[in-house]
Coordinates of C-alpha atoms in Angstrom, one line a residue:
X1 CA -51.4 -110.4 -120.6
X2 CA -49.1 -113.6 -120.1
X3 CA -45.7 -113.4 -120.8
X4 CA -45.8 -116.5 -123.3
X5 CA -43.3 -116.1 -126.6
X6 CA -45.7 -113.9 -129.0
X7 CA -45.7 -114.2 -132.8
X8 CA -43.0 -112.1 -134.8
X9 CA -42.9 -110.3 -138.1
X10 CA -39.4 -109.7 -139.5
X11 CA -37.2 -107.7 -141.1
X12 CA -35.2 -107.9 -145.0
X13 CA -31.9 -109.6 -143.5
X14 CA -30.3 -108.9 -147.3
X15 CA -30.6 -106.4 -149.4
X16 CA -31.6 -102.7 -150.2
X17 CA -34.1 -102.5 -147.8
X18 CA -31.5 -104.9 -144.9
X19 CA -32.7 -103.7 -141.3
X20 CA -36.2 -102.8 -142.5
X21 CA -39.4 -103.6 -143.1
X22 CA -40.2 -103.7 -147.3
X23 CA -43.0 -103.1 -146.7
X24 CA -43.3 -100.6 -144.0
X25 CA -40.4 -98.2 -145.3
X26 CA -42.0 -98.2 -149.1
X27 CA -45.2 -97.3 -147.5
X28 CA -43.9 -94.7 -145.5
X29 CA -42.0 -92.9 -148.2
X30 CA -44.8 -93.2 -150.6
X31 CA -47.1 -91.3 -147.9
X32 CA -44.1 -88.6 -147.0
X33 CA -44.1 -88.1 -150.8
X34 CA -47.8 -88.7 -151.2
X35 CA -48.5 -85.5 -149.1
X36 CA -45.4 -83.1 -150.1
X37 CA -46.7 -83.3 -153.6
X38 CA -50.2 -83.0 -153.4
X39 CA -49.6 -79.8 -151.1
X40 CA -46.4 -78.3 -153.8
X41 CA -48.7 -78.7 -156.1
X42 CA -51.9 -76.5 -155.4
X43 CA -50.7 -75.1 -151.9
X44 CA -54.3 -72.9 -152.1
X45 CA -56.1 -76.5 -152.7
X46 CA -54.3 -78.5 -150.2
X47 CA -54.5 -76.0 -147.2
X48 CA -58.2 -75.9 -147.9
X49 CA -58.8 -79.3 -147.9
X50 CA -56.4 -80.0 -144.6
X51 CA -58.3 -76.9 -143.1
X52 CA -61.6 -77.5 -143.8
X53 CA -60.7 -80.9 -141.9
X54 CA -59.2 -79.0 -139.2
X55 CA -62.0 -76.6 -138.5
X56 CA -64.8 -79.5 -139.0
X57 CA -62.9 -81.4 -135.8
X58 CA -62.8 -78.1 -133.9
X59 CA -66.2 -77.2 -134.6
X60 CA -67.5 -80.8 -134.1
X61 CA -65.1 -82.6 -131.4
X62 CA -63.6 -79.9 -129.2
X63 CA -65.7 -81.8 -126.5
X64 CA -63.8 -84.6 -127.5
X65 CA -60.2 -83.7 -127.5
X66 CA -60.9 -82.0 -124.2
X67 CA -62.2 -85.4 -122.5
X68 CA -59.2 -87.6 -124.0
X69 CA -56.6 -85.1 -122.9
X70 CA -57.7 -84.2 -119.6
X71 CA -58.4 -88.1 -119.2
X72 CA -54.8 -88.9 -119.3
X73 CA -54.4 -86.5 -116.6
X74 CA -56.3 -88.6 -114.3
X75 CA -54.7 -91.7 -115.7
X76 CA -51.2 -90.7 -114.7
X77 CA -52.9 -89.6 -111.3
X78 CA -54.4 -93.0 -110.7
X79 CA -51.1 -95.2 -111.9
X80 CA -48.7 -92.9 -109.3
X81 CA -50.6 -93.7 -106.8
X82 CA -51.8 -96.8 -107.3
X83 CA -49.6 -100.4 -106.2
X84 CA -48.6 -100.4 -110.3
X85 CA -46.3 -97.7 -109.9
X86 CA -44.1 -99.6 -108.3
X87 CA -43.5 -102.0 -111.7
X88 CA -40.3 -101.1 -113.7
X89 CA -39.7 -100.6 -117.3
X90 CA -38.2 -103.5 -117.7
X91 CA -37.0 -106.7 -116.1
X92 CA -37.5 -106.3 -111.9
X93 CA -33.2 -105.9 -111.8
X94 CA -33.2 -103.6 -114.9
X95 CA -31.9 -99.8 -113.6
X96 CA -31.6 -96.8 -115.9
X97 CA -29.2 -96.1 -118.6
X98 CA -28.9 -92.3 -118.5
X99 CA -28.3 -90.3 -115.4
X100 CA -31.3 -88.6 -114.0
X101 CA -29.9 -84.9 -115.2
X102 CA -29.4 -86.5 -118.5
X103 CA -32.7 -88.4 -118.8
X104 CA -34.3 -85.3 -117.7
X105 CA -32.5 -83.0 -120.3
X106 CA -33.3 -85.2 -123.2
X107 CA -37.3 -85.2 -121.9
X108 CA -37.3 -81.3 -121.9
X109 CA -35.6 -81.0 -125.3
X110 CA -37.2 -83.6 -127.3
X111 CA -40.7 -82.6 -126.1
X112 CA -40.9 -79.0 -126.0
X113 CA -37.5 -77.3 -127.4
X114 CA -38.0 -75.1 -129.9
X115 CA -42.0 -74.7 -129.4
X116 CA -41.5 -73.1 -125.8
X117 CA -38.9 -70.8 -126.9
X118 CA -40.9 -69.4 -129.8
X119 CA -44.3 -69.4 -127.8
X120 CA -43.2 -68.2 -124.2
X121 CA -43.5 -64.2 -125.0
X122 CA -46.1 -64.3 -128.2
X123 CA -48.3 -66.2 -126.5
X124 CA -48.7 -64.8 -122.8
X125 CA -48.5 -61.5 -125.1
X126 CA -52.0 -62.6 -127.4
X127 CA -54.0 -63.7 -123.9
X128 CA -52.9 -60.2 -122.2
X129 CA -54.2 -58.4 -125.5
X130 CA -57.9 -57.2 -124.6
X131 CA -58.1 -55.9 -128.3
X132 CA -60.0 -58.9 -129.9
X133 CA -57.5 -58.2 -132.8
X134 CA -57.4 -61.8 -133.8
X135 CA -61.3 -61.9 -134.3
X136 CA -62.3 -63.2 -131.0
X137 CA -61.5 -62.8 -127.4
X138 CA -57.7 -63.0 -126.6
X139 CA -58.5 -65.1 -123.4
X140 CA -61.8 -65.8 -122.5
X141 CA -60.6 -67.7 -119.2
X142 CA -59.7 -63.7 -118.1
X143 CA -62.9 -62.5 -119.3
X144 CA -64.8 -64.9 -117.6
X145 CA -62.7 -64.1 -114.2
X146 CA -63.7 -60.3 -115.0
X147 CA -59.7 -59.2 -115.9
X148 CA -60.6 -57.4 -118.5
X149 CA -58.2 -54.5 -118.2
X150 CA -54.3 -54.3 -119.0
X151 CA -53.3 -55.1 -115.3
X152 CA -51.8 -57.4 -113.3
X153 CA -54.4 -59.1 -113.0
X154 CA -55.1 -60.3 -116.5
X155 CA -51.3 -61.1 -116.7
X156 CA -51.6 -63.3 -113.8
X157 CA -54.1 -64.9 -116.2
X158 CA -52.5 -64.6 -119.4
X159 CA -49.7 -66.7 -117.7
X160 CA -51.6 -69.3 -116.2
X161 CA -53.8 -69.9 -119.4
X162 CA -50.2 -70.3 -120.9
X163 CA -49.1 -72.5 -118.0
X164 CA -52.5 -74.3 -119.2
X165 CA -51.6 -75.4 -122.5
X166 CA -47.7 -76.3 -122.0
X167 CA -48.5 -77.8 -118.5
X168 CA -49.9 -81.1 -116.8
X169 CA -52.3 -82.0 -119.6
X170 CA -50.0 -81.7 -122.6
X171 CA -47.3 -84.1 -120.7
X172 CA -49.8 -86.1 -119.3
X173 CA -50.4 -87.1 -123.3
X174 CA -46.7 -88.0 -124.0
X175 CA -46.4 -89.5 -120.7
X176 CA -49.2 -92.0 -121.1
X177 CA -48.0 -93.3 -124.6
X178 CA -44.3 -93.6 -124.0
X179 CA -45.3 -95.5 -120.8
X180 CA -47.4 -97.6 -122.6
X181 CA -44.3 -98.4 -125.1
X182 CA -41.6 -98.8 -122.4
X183 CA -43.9 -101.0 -121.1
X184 CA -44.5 -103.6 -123.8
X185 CA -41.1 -103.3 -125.3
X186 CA -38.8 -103.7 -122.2
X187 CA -41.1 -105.8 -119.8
X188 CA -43.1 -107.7 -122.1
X189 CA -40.0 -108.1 -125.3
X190 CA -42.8 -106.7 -127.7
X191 CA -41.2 -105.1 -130.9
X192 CA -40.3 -101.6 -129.7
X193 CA -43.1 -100.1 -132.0
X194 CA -46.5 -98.3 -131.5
X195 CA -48.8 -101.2 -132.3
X196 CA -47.0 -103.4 -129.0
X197 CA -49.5 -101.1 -126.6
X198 CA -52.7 -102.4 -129.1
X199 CA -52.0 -106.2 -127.8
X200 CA -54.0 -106.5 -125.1
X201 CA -56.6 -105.5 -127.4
X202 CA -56.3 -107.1 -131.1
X203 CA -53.7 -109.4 -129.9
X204 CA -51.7 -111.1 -133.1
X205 CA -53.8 -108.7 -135.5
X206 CA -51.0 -106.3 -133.9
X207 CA -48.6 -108.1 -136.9
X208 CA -51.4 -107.2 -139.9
X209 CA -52.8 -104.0 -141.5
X210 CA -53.6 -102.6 -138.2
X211 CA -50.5 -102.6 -136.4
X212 CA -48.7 -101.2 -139.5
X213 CA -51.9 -98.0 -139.9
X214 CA -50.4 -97.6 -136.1
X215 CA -46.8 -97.6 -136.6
X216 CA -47.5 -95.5 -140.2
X217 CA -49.8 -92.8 -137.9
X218 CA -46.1 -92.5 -136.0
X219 CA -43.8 -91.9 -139.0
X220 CA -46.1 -89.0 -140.5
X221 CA -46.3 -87.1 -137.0
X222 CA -42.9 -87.6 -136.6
X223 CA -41.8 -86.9 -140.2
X224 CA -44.5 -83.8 -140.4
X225 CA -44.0 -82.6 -137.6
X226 CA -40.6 -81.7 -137.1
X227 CA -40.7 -80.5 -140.7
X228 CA -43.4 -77.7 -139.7
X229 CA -41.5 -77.1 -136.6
X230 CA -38.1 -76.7 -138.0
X231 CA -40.2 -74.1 -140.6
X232 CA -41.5 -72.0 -137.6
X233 CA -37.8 -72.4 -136.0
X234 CA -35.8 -71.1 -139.1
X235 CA -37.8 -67.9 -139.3
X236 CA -37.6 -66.8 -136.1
X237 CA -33.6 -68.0 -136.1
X238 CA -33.3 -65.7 -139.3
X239 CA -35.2 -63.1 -137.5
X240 CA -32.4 -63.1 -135.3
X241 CA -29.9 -63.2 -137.9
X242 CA -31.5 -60.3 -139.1
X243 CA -31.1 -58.2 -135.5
X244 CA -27.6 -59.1 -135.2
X245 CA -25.8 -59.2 -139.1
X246 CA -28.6 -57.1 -141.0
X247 CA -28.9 -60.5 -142.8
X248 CA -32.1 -61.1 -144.9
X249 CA -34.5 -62.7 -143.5
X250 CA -36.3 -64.3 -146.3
X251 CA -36.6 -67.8 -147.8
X252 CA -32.6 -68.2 -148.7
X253 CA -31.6 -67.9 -145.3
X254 CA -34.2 -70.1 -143.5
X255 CA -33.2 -72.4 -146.6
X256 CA -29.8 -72.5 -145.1
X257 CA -30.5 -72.7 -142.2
X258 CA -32.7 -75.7 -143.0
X259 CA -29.8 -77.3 -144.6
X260 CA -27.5 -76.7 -141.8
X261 CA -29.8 -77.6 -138.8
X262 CA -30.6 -81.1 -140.8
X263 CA -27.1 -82.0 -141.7
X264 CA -26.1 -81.8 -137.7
X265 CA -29.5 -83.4 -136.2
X266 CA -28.7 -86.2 -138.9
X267 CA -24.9 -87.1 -137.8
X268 CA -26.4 -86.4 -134.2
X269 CA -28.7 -89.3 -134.9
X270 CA -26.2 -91.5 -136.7
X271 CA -24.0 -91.7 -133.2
X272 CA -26.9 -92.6 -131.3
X273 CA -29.2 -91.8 -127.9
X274 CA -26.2 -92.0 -125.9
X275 CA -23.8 -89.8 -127.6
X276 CA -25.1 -86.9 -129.9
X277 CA -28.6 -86.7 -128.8
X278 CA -27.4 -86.6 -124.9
X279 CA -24.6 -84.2 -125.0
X280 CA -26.5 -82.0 -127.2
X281 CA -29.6 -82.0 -124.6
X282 CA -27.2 -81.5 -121.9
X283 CA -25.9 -78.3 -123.9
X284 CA -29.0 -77.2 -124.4
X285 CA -30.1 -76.7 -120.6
X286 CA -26.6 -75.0 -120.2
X287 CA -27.5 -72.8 -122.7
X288 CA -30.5 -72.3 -121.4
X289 CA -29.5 -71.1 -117.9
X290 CA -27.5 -68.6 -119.3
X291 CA -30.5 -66.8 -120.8
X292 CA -33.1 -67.7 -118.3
X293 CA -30.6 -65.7 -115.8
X294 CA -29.9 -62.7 -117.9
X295 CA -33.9 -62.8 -118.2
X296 CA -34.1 -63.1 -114.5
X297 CA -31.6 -60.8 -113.7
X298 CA -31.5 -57.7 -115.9
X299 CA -35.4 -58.2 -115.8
X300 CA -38.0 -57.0 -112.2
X301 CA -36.2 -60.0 -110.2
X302 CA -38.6 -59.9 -107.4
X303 CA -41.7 -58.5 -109.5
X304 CA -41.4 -61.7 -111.3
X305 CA -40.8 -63.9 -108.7
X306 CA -44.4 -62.8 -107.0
X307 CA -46.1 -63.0 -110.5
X308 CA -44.8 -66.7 -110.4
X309 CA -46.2 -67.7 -107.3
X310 CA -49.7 -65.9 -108.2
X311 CA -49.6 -67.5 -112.0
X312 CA -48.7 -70.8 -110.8
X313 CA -51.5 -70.5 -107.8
X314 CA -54.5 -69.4 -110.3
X315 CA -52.9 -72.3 -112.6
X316 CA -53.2 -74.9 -110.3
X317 CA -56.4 -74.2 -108.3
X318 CA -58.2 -73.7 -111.8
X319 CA -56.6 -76.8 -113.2
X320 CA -59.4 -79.0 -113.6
X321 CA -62.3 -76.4 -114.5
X322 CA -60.1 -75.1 -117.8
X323 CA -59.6 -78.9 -118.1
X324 CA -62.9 -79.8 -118.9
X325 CA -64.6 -76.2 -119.8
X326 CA -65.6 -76.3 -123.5
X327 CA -67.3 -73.4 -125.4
X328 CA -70.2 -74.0 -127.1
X329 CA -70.7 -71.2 -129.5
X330 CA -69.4 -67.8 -130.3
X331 CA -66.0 -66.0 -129.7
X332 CA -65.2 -68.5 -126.8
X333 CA -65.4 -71.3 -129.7
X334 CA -63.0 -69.8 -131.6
X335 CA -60.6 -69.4 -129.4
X336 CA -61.0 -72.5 -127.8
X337 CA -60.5 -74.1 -131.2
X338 CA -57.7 -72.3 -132.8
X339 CA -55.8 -72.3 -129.5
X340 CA -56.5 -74.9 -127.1
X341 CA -58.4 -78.1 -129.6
X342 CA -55.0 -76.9 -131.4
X343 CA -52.8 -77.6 -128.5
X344 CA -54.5 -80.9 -127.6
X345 CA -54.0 -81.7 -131.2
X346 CA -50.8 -80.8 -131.5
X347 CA -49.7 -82.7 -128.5
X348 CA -51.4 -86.0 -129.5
X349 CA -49.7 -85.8 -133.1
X350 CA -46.3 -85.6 -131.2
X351 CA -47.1 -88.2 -129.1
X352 CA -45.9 -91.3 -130.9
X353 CA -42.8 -90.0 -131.9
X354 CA -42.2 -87.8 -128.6
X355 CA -43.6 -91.1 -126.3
X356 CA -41.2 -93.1 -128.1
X357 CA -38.4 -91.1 -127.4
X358 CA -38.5 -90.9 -123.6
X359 CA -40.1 -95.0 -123.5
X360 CA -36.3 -95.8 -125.6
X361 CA -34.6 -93.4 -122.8
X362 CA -36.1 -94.9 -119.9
X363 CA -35.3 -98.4 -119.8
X364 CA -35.0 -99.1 -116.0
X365 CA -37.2 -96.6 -114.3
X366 CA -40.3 -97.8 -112.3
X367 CA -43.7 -96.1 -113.6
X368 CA -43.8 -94.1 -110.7
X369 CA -40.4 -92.5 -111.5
X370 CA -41.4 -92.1 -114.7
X371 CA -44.3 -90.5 -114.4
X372 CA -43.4 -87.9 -111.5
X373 CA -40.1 -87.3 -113.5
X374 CA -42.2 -86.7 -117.0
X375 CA -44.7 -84.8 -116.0
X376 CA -43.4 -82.9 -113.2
X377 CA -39.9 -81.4 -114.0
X378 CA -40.6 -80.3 -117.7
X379 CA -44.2 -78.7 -116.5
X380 CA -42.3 -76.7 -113.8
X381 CA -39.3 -75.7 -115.7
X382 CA -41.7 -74.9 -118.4
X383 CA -43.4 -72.8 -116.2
X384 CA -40.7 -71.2 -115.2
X385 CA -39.4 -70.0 -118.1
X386 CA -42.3 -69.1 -119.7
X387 CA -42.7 -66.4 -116.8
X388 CA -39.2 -64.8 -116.6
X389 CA -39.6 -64.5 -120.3
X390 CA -43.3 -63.6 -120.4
X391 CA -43.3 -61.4 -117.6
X392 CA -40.7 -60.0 -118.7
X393 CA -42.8 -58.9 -121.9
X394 CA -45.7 -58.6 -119.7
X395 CA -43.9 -56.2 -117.7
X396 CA -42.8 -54.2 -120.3
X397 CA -46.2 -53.2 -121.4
X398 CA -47.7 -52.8 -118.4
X399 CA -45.3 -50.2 -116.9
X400 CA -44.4 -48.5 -120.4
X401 CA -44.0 -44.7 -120.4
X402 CA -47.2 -44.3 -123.1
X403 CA -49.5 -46.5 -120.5
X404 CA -50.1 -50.0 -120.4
X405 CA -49.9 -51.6 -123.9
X406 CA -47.7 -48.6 -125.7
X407 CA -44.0 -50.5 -125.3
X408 CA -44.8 -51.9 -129.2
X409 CA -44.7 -55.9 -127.8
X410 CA -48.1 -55.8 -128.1
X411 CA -48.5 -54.4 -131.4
X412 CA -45.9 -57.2 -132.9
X413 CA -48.7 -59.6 -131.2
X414 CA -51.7 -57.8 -133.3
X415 CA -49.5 -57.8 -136.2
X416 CA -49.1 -61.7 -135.8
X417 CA -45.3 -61.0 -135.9
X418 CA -44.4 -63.4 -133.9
X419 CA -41.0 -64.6 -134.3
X420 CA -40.4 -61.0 -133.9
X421 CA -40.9 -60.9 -130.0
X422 CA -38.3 -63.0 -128.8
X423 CA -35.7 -60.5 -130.2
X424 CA -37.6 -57.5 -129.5
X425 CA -38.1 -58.2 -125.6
X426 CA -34.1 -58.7 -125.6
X427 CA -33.3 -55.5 -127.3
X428 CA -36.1 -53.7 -124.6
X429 CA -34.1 -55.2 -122.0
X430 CA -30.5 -53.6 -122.0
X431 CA -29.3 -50.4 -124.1
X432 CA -25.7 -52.3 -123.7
X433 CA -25.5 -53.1 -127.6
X434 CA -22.7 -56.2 -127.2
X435 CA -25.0 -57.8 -124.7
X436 CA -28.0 -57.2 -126.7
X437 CA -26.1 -59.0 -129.7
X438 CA -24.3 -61.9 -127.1
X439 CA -27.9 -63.0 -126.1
X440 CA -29.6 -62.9 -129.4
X441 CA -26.7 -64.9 -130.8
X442 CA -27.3 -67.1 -127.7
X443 CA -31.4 -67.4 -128.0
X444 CA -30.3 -68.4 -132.2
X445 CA -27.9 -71.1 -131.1
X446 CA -30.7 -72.7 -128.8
X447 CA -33.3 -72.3 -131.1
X448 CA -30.5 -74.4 -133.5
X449 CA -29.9 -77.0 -130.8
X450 CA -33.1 -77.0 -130.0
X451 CA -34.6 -78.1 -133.0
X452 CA -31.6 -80.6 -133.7
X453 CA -32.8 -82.5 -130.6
X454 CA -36.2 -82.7 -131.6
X455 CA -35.1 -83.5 -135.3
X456 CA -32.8 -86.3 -134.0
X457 CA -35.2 -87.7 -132.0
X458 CA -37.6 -87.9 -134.6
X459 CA -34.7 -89.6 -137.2
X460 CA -34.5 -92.2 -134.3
X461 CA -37.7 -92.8 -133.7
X462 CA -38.6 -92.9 -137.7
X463 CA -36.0 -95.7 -138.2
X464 CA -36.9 -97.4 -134.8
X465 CA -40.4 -98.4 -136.2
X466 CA -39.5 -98.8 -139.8
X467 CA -36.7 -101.6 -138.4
X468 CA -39.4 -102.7 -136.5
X469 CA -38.3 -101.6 -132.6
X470 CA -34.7 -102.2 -133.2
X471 CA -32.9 -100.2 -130.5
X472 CA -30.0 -99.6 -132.9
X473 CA -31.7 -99.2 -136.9
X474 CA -29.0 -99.1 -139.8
X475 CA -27.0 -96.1 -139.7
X476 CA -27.7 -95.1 -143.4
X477 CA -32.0 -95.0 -142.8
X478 CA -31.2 -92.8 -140.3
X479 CA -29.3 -91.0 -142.9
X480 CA -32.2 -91.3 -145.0
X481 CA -34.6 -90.1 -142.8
X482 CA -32.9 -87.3 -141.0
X483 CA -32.2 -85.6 -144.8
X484 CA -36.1 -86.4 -145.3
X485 CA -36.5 -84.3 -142.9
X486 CA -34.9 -81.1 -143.8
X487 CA -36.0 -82.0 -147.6
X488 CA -39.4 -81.7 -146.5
X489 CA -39.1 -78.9 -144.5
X490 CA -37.0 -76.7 -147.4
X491 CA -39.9 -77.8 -150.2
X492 CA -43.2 -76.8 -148.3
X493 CA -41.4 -73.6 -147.1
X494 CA -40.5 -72.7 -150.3
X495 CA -44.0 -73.6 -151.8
X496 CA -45.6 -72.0 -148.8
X497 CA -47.4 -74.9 -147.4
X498 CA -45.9 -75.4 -144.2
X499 CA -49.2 -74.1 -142.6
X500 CA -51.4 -76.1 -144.8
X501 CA -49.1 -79.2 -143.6
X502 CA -49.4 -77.8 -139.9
X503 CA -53.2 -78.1 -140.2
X504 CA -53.1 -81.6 -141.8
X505 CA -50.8 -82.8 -138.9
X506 CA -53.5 -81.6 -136.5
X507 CA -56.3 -83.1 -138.4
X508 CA -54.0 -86.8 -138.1
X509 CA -54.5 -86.5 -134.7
X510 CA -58.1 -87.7 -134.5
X511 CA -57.3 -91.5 -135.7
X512 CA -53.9 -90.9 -133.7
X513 CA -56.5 -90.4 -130.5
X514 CA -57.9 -93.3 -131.3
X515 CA -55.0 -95.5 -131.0
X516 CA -53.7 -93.6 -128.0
X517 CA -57.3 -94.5 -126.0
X518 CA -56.5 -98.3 -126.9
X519 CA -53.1 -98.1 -125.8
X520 CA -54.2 -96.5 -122.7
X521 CA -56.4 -99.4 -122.2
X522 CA -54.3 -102.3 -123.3
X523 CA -52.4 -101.2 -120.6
X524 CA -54.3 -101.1 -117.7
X525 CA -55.4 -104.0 -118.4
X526 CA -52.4 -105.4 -118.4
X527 CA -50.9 -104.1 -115.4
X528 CA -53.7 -105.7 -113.9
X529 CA -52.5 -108.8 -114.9
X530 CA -48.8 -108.3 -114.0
X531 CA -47.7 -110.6 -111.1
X532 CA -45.0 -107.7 -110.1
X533 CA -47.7 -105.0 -109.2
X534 CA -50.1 -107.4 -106.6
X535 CA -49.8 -105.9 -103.8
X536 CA -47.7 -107.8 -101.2

């Protein structure tokens, strides 16, 4: 791919729609609307329909989602070590904008937040479950190992299946497109959008009906998914609500909620990368230190500083195998589907709003940096803290007074409560009752901050490809967008379709696959051609 001057589409210079694309921004507002009001309407109709197209992909191309994601594992291995790593995001003087501590705080909040904080008890929890509850076998990676009983053992394993899903592979996916976007935006001045990383492939046709399908694909992960997100986040923050205040937790108080969280991550987006959406990052891994050490330190310090080792050991040495397994039929199936084919999908429907992100926050990095930096820190502080907070739940059960699996964790897990278990493992931690109340408070203001990182991000990034990969889109869109969000969010929680909407967002990832192969392609092939990474 030369570097010759490449063909341009603009933007209204006048106007309503000034900073935009007409086109674009009509289109994407019409398909935000398109999909809240189809689901509002019949909310039994719509989550069939998104279902039924969810449970055809993981019925018919779990093979597939497992071969693309693991793929981009190996893709990230081969371009650290190979002479292209050495190429920087940018012109060959260009160094970063954001300190490494801030770069590295904004990566961890935009891409896993509030996810990891709801998941990293209920989940370990469901895998160390032999019950079969949920209508298949919690963890068939255990089974298969023969942990089959409530011991350490099958904790080891409910940890490192965890470690499994919110590891290597899922980065690996976010790594590979915000490289790719980095890459065509800040070395090759291609419009900061995702249809730059389809030019070594369609070429022009990047300016035409395709290229806009590509950026489109972005806007509804980005708009949809922070929208079922922040309506997974506001239950479990009015859970908490609820342990502290006796507040209700019902639909007026995540309304609130909504309302409040959206007002903040919107006038966070209005100042800007380097102002609201860094210091609140940067707040949020204060925060987070603060309840990963009363985790660590009213929990079985060295009990779970031995089950870290272990998990991370069985995680790593069975990497690859869990990588490519894939169940054919069966109870395996159905796990495989509904929780990793989920995960893989979920990940890729992030990805162009998420690679975006951390491609418009690493401007100056070489791909090396970027990719060790991406994938490494947030998998190991992931890890991390989903083991002082899982063990911690693990532990619980396993040494309760009734026998392994009496200490009532488990049962919120059967009872699929949960937003429940966060707050529950705090209160089994302490009979102090201020300190039970100072760190709930604390785990609800970082689910809050949380979410507004990844709901800024996402108001950024919406307004970034609707302006057409301006850097800096008109203050009011992102206005606009960031109140679209919330809107969104308060309607299909109201109507109860968040879960219908969840399911359509993973069925969006198929095409969004498709596009992220190409990318993946377009640039490899041209690295190949880039005169910086011949080797000397």
């Amino acid at each position: 791919m030369s570097d010759k001057p490449h063909k341009r589409i603009s933007v209204a210079t006048s106007g309503l729609w000034a900073g935009l694309h007409p086109g674009m921004a009509l289109a994407a507002k019409g398909m935000v609307l398109a999909f809240v009001v189809f689901t509002v309407l019949n909310v039994d109709l719509a989550g069939d329909v998104y279902g039924t197209v969810r449970r055809w992909i993981e019925a018919t191309l779990s093979w597939y989602y497992v071969l693309v994601v693991s793929s981009m594992v190996f893709v990230c291995a081969y371009l650290v070590c190979s002479r292209h790593g050495k190429v920087r995001l940018g012109e060959d003087a260009a160094r970063p904008e954001f300190s490494t501590f801030s770069w590295l705080a904004m990566l961890f909040s935009a891409g896993v937040g509030i996810g990891l904080l709801f998941f990293s008890i209920a989940e370990p929890m469901v895998y160390f479950d032999n019950s079969g509850a949920v209508g298949y076998p919690n963890n068939p990676h255990a089974d298969h190992a023969g942990a089959t009983l409530l011991d350490e053992r099958r904790a080891v394993h409910a940890l490192s299946t965890t470690y499994f899903h919110w590891g290597f592979h899922g980065w690996a996916v976010y790594v590979v497109v915000g490289l790719c976007l980095a890459y065509f935006g800040y070395r090759k001045k291609l419009p900061f959008t995702l249809r730059s990383a389809l030019y070594p492939v369609i070429g022009d046709r990047i300016y035409g009906p395709v290229g806009h399908a590509a950026d489109l694909l972005a806007v509804f992960g980005a708009v949809f998914g922070v929208a079922t997100s922040l309506g997974l986040g506001v239950k479990q923050m009015a859970a908490g609500l609820d342990v502290m205040f006796g507040i209700d937790p019902g639909v007026v108080t995540q309304i609130v909620l909504i309302v409040v969280i959206a007002a903040v991550a919107t006038l966070s987006a209005v100042s800007g990368v380097g102002r609201g959406i860094r210091i609140i990052s940067e707040w949020n891994i204060y925060i987070s230190i603060v309840l990963l050490g009363f985790f660590l330190f009213f929990g079985p310090f060295e009990w779970l500083m031995g089950l870290f080792v272990t998990s991370v050991g069985e995680y790593v040495s069975n990497l690859v195998p869990m990588g490519f397994w894939t169940a054919a039929e069966g109870g395996g199936a159905a796990w495989q589907g509904n929780w990793t084919v989920f995960y893989w999908g979920w990940w890729i429907a992030w990805s162009p709003f998420v690679g975006l992100f951390i491609a418009r926050i690493s401007r100056g990095r070489t791909i090396r940096e970027f990719i060790l930096g991406a994938m490494l820190v947030p998998t190991v502080v992931g890890m991390g803290w989903i083991c002082i907070f899982g063990g911690n739940a693990l532990y619980m059960e396993l040494y309760a007074d009734g026998g392994p699996g009496t200490a009532g964790l488990m049962d919120l897990a059967r009872e699929w409560q949960l937003e429940a278990m966060l707050y529950g493992t705090i209160e089994r931690m302490t009979d102090v009752r201020w300190l039970t109340l100072a760190m709930s408070g604390l785990a609800t203001i970082l689910l809050a901050t949380w979410f507004i990182t990844s709901s800024d991000s996402g108001t950024l990034v919406i307004a970034t490809l609707l302006s057409l990969g301006d850097d800096h889109p008109p203050q009011r869109f992102r206005v606009v967008w960031g109140a679209a969000q919330g809107f969104v969010a308060a309607v299909l929680l109201v109507a109860g379709g968040l879960e219908a909407l969840q399911a359509a967002s993973i069925a969006a990832a198929l095409p969004v696959s498709f596009v992220m192969v190409l990318m993946t392609i377009g640039v490899i092939k041209s690295l190949a051609e880039d005169p910086s990474a011949v080797a000397e």
